[in-house]
Coordinates of C-alpha atoms in Angstrom, one line a residue:
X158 CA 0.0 0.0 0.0
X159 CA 1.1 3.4 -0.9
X160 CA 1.8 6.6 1.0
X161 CA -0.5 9.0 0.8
X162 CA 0.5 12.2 -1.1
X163 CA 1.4 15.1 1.6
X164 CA -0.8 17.9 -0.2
X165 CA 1.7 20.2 1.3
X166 CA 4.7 18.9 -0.8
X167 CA 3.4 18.9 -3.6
X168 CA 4.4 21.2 -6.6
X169 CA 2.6 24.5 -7.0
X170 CA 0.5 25.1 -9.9
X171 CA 1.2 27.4 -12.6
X172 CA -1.5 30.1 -10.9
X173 CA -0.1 29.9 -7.7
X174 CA 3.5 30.5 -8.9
X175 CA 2.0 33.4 -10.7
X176 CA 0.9 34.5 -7.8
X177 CA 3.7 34.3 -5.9
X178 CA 6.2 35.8 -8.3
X179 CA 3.5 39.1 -9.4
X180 CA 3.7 39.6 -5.5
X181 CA 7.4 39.2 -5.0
X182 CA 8.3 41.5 -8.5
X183 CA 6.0 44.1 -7.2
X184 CA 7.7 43.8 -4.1
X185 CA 11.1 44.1 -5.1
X186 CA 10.0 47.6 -7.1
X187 CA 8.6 48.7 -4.2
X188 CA 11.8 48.7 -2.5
X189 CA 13.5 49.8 -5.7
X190 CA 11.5 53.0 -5.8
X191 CA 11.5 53.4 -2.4
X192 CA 15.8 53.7 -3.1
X193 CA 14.7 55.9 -5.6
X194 CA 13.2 58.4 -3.1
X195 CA 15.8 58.0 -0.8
X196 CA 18.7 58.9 -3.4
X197 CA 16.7 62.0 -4.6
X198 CA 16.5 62.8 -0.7
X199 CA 20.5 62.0 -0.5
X200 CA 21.1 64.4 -3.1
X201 CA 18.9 66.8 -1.2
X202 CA 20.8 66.3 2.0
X203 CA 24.2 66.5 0.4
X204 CA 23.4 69.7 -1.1
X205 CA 22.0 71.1 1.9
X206 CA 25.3 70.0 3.9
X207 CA 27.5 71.4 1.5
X208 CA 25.8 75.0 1.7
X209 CA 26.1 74.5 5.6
X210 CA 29.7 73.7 5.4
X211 CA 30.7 76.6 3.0
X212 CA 28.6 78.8 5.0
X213 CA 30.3 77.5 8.4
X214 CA 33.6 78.3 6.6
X215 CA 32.7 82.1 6.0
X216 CA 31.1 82.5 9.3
X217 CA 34.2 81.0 11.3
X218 CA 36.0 83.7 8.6
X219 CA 34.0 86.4 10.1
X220 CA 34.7 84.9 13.9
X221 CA 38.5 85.2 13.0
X222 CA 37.7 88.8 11.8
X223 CA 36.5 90.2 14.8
X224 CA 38.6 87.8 17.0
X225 CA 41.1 89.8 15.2
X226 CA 39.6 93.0 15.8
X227 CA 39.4 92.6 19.9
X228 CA 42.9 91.2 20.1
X229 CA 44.2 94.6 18.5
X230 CA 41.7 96.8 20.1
X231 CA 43.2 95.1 23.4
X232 CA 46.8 95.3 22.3
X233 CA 46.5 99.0 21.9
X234 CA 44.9 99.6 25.2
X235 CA 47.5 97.4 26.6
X236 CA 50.3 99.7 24.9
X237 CA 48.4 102.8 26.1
X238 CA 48.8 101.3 30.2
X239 CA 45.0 100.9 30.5
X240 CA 45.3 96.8 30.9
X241 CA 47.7 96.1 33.3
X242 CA 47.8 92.6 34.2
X243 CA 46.0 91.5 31.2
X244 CA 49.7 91.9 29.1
X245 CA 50.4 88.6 30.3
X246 CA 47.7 87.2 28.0
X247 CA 48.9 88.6 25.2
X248 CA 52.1 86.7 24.6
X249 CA 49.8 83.3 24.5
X250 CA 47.7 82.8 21.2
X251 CA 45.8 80.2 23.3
X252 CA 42.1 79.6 22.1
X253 CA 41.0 80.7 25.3
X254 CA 42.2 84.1 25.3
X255 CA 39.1 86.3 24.8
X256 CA 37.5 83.6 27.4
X257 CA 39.9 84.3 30.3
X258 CA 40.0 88.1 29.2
X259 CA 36.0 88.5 29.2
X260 CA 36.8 87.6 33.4
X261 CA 39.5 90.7 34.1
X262 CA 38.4 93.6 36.0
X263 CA 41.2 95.2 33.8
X264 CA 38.6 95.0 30.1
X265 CA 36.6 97.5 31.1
X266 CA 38.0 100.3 28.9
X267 CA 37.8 97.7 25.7
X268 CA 35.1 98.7 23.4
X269 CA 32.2 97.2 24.4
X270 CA 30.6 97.0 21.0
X271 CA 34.0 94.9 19.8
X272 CA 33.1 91.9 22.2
X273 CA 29.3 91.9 21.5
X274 CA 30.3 91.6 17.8
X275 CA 32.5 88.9 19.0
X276 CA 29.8 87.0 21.0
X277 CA 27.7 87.1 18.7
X278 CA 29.5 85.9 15.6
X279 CA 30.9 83.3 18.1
X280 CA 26.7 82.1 18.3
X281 CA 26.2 82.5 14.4
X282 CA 29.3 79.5 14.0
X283 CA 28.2 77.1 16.5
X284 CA 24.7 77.1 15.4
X285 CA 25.9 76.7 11.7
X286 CA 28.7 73.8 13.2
X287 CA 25.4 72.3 14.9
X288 CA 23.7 72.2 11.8
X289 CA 26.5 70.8 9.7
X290 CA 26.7 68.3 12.1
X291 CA 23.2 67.1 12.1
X292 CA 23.0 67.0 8.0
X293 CA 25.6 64.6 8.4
X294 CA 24.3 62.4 10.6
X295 CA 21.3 62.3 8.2
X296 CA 23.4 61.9 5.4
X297 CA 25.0 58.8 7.0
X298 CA 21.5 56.9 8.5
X299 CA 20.3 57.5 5.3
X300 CA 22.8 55.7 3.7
X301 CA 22.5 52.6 6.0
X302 CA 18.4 53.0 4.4
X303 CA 19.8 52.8 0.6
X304 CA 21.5 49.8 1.4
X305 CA 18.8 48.6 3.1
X306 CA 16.3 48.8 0.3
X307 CA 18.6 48.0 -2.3
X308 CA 19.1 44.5 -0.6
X309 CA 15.3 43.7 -0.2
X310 CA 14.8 44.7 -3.9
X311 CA 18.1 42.2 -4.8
X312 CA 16.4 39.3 -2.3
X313 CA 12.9 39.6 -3.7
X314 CA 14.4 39.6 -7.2
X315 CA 16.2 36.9 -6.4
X316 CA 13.7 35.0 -4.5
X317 CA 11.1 35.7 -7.7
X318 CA 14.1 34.2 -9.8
X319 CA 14.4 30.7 -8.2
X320 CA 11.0 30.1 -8.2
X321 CA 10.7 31.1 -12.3
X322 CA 13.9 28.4 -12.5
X323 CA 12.1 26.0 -11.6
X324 CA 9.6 26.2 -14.2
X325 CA 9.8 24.8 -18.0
X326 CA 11.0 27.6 -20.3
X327 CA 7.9 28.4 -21.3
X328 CA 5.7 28.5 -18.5
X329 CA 8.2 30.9 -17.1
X330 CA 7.9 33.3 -20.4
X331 CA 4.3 33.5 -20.0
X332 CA 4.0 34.6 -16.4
X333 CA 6.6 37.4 -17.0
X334 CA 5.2 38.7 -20.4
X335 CA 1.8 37.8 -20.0
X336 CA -0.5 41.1 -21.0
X337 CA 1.6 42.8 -23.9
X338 CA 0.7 44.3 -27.0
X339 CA 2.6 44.7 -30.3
X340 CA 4.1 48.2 -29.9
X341 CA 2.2 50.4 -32.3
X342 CA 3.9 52.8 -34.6
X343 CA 4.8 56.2 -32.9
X344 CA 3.7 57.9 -35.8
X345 CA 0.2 56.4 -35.4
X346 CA -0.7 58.1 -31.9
X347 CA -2.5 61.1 -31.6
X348 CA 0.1 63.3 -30.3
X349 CA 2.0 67.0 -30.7
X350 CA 4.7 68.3 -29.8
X351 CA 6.5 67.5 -26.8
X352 CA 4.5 64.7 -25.7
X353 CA 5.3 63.2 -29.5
X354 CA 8.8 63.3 -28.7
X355 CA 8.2 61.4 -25.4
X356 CA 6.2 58.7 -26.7
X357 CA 8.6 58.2 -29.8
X358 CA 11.4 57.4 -27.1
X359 CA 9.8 55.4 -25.1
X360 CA 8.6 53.6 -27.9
X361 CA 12.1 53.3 -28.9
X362 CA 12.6 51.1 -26.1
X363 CA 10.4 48.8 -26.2
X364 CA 12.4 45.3 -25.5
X365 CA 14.7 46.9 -23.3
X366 CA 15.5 45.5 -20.4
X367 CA 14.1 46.1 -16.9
X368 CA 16.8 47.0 -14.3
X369 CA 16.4 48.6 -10.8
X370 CA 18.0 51.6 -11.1
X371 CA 18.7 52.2 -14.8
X372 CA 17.7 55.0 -16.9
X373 CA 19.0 53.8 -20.0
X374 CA 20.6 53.5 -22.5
X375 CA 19.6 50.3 -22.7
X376 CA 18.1 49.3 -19.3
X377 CA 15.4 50.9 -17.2
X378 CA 13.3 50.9 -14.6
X379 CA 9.8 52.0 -14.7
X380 CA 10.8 55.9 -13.5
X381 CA 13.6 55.4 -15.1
X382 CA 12.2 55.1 -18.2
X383 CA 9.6 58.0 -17.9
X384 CA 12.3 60.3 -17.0
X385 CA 14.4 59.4 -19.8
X386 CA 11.5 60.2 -22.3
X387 CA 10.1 63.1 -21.0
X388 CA 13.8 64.7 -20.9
X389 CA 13.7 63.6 -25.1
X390 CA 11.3 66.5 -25.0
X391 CA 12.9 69.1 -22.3
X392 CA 11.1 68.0 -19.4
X393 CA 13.3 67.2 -16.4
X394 CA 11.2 64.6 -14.4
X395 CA 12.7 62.9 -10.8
X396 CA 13.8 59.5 -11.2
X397 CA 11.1 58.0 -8.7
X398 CA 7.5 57.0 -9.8
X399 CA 5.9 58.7 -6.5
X400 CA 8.0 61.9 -6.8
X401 CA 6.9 62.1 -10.6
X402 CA 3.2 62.0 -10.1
X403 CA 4.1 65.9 -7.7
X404 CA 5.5 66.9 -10.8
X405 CA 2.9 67.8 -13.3
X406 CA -0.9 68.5 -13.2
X407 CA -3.4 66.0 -12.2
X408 CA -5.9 64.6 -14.8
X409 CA -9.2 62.7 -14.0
X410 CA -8.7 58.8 -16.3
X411 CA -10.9 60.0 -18.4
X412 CA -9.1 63.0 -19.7
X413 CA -6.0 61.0 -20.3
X414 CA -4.2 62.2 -23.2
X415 CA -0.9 60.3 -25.5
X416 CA 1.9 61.7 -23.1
X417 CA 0.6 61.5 -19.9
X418 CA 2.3 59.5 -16.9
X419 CA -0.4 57.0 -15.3
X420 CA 0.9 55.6 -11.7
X421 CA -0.5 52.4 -10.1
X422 CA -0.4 50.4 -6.7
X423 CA -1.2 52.4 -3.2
X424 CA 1.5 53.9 -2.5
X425 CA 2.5 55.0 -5.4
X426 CA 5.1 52.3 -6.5
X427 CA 5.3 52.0 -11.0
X428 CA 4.3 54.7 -13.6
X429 CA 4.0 54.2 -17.0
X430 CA 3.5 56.8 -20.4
X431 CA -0.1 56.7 -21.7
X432 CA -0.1 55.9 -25.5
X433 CA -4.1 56.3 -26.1
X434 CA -6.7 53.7 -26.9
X435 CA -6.4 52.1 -23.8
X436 CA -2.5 50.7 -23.9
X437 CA 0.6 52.2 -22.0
X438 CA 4.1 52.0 -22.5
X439 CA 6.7 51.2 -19.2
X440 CA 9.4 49.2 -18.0
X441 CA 7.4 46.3 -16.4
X442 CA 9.8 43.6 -14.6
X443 CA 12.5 41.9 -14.8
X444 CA 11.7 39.8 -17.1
X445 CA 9.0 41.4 -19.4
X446 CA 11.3 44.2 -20.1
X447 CA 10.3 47.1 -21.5
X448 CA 7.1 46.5 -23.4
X449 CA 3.3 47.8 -24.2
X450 CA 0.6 46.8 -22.2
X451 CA -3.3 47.4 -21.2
X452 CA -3.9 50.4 -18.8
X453 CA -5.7 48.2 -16.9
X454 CA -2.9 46.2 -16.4
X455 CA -2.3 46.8 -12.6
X456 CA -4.3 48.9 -10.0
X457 CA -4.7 52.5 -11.2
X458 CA -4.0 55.0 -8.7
X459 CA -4.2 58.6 -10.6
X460 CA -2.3 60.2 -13.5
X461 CA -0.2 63.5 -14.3
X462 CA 0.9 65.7 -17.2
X463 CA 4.0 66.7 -17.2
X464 CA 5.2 70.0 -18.5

């Protein structure tokens, strides 16, 4: 008499595997465009922290200034016998000499207006030092966050990879390209001007590869790819599928025009470029490339026109 078949080892089916890798590609974008946000905010912070360090530098310019200025307004009182003991200080360039001099009895014929310049330009470096200090502390946890997305997008991808290996050839090709159309000719869609020149790249690209990160010239992800083509017509566009829907004006699905960038998933995690008659153009997955597809394709969630 036979074993009985353990239901739970057997082998998938072809729907479940579909399943399975749909929600671990999706997955894997999501952390790829959540890297995506967080290089645009790196880029962000890195600017800010530069600005903070060259304006620390000309504020600890002006502090040396008027350091300047108090040590020769003291000198010359000194000179003139109105400091006395203070003399001593002068031979020392310590660090601490206008800290020990504020305490003398003996600095109160020093221009009063000299050492409130000097206080307060003192406060104007240390908040710019304090501030300098705490963009770089963003700039480095933020890092440690790129690396941390960037490694759940490589594991899901990966994960979504061993479980299309260990399918026959062609089952595999039909869950990744499942849903595409024959790319229609650019020159057949209704569309002017700088939404032409969009469409005609991205077009262009159909069969490209998919890759986290890319923005061509011959790989792309799905921001990647929009940014690419809208730049064809001089339209600069973030690389990052939620930060591209803030960067044009909303229209309702049904005003959607050739041209415009249609986002899907809640949050906001692929965009693709509206072609007309229903079909979009985008970088899909890994495996599908870059290819045309229904607008129905995935979960709308809202679509912008750039320019």
């Amino acid at each position: 008499m036979s074993a009985p078949t353990n239901p739970a080892q057997a082998e998938p089916d072809i729907e479940t595997v579909r399943d399975r890798v749909d929600r671990l590609l999706h997955q894997a974008e999501q952390a790829s465009e959540r890297y995506n946000d967080a290089r645009l905010e790196l880029a962000e912070l890195n600017r800010d922290l530069d600005s903070l360090e060259a304006d620390q530098s000309r504020q600890g310019d002006v502090l040396d200034g008027v350091r300047a200025d108090v040590r020769d307004a003291t000198i010359q009182r000194y000179q003139n016998g109105g400091l006395g003991a203070t003399g001593e200080l002068l031979a020392s360039d310590s660090a601490g000499f206008l800290d020990e001099l504020a305490t003398l009895s003996t600095v109160d014929g020093i221009q009063d207006s000299l050492l409130s310049d000097y206080d307060n330009e003192l406060e104007a470096y240390s908040i710019r030092r304090d501030q300098t200090e705490e963009r770089r502390a963003d700039v480095k946890a933020l890092k440690k966050d790129l690396a941390k997305e960037k490694k759940s997008a490589d594991d899901k991808l990966a994960e979504a990879k061993s479980l299309l290996s260990k399918l026959e050839e062609e089952e595999r090709a039909e869950i990744l390209s499942r849903g595409g159309y024959r790319a229609p000719a650019a020159g057949s869609i209704p569309a002017s001007g700088r939404a032409k020149a969009a469409i005609a790249y991205a077009l262009a690209q159909v069969g490209d590869a998919y890759v986290y990160g890319a923005a061509g010239p011959n790989a792309f992800d799905c921001s990647g790819l929009t940014m690419m083509a809208w730049a064809q017509a001089g339209v600069s566009l973030p690389h990052s599928s939620r930060a591209q829907m803030g960067s044009g004006t909303p229209v309702s699905r049904s005003d959607l025009q050739p041209g415009d960038l249609v986002f899907y998933y809640s949050p906001v995690s692929h965009v693709a470029l509206y072609l007309g008659n229903g079909m979009i153009v985008h970088a899909a997955n890994p495996g599908a490339g870059v290819k045309v597809s229904s607008v129905d394709e995935m979960p709308y969630a809202g679509a912008v026109r750039p320019g």
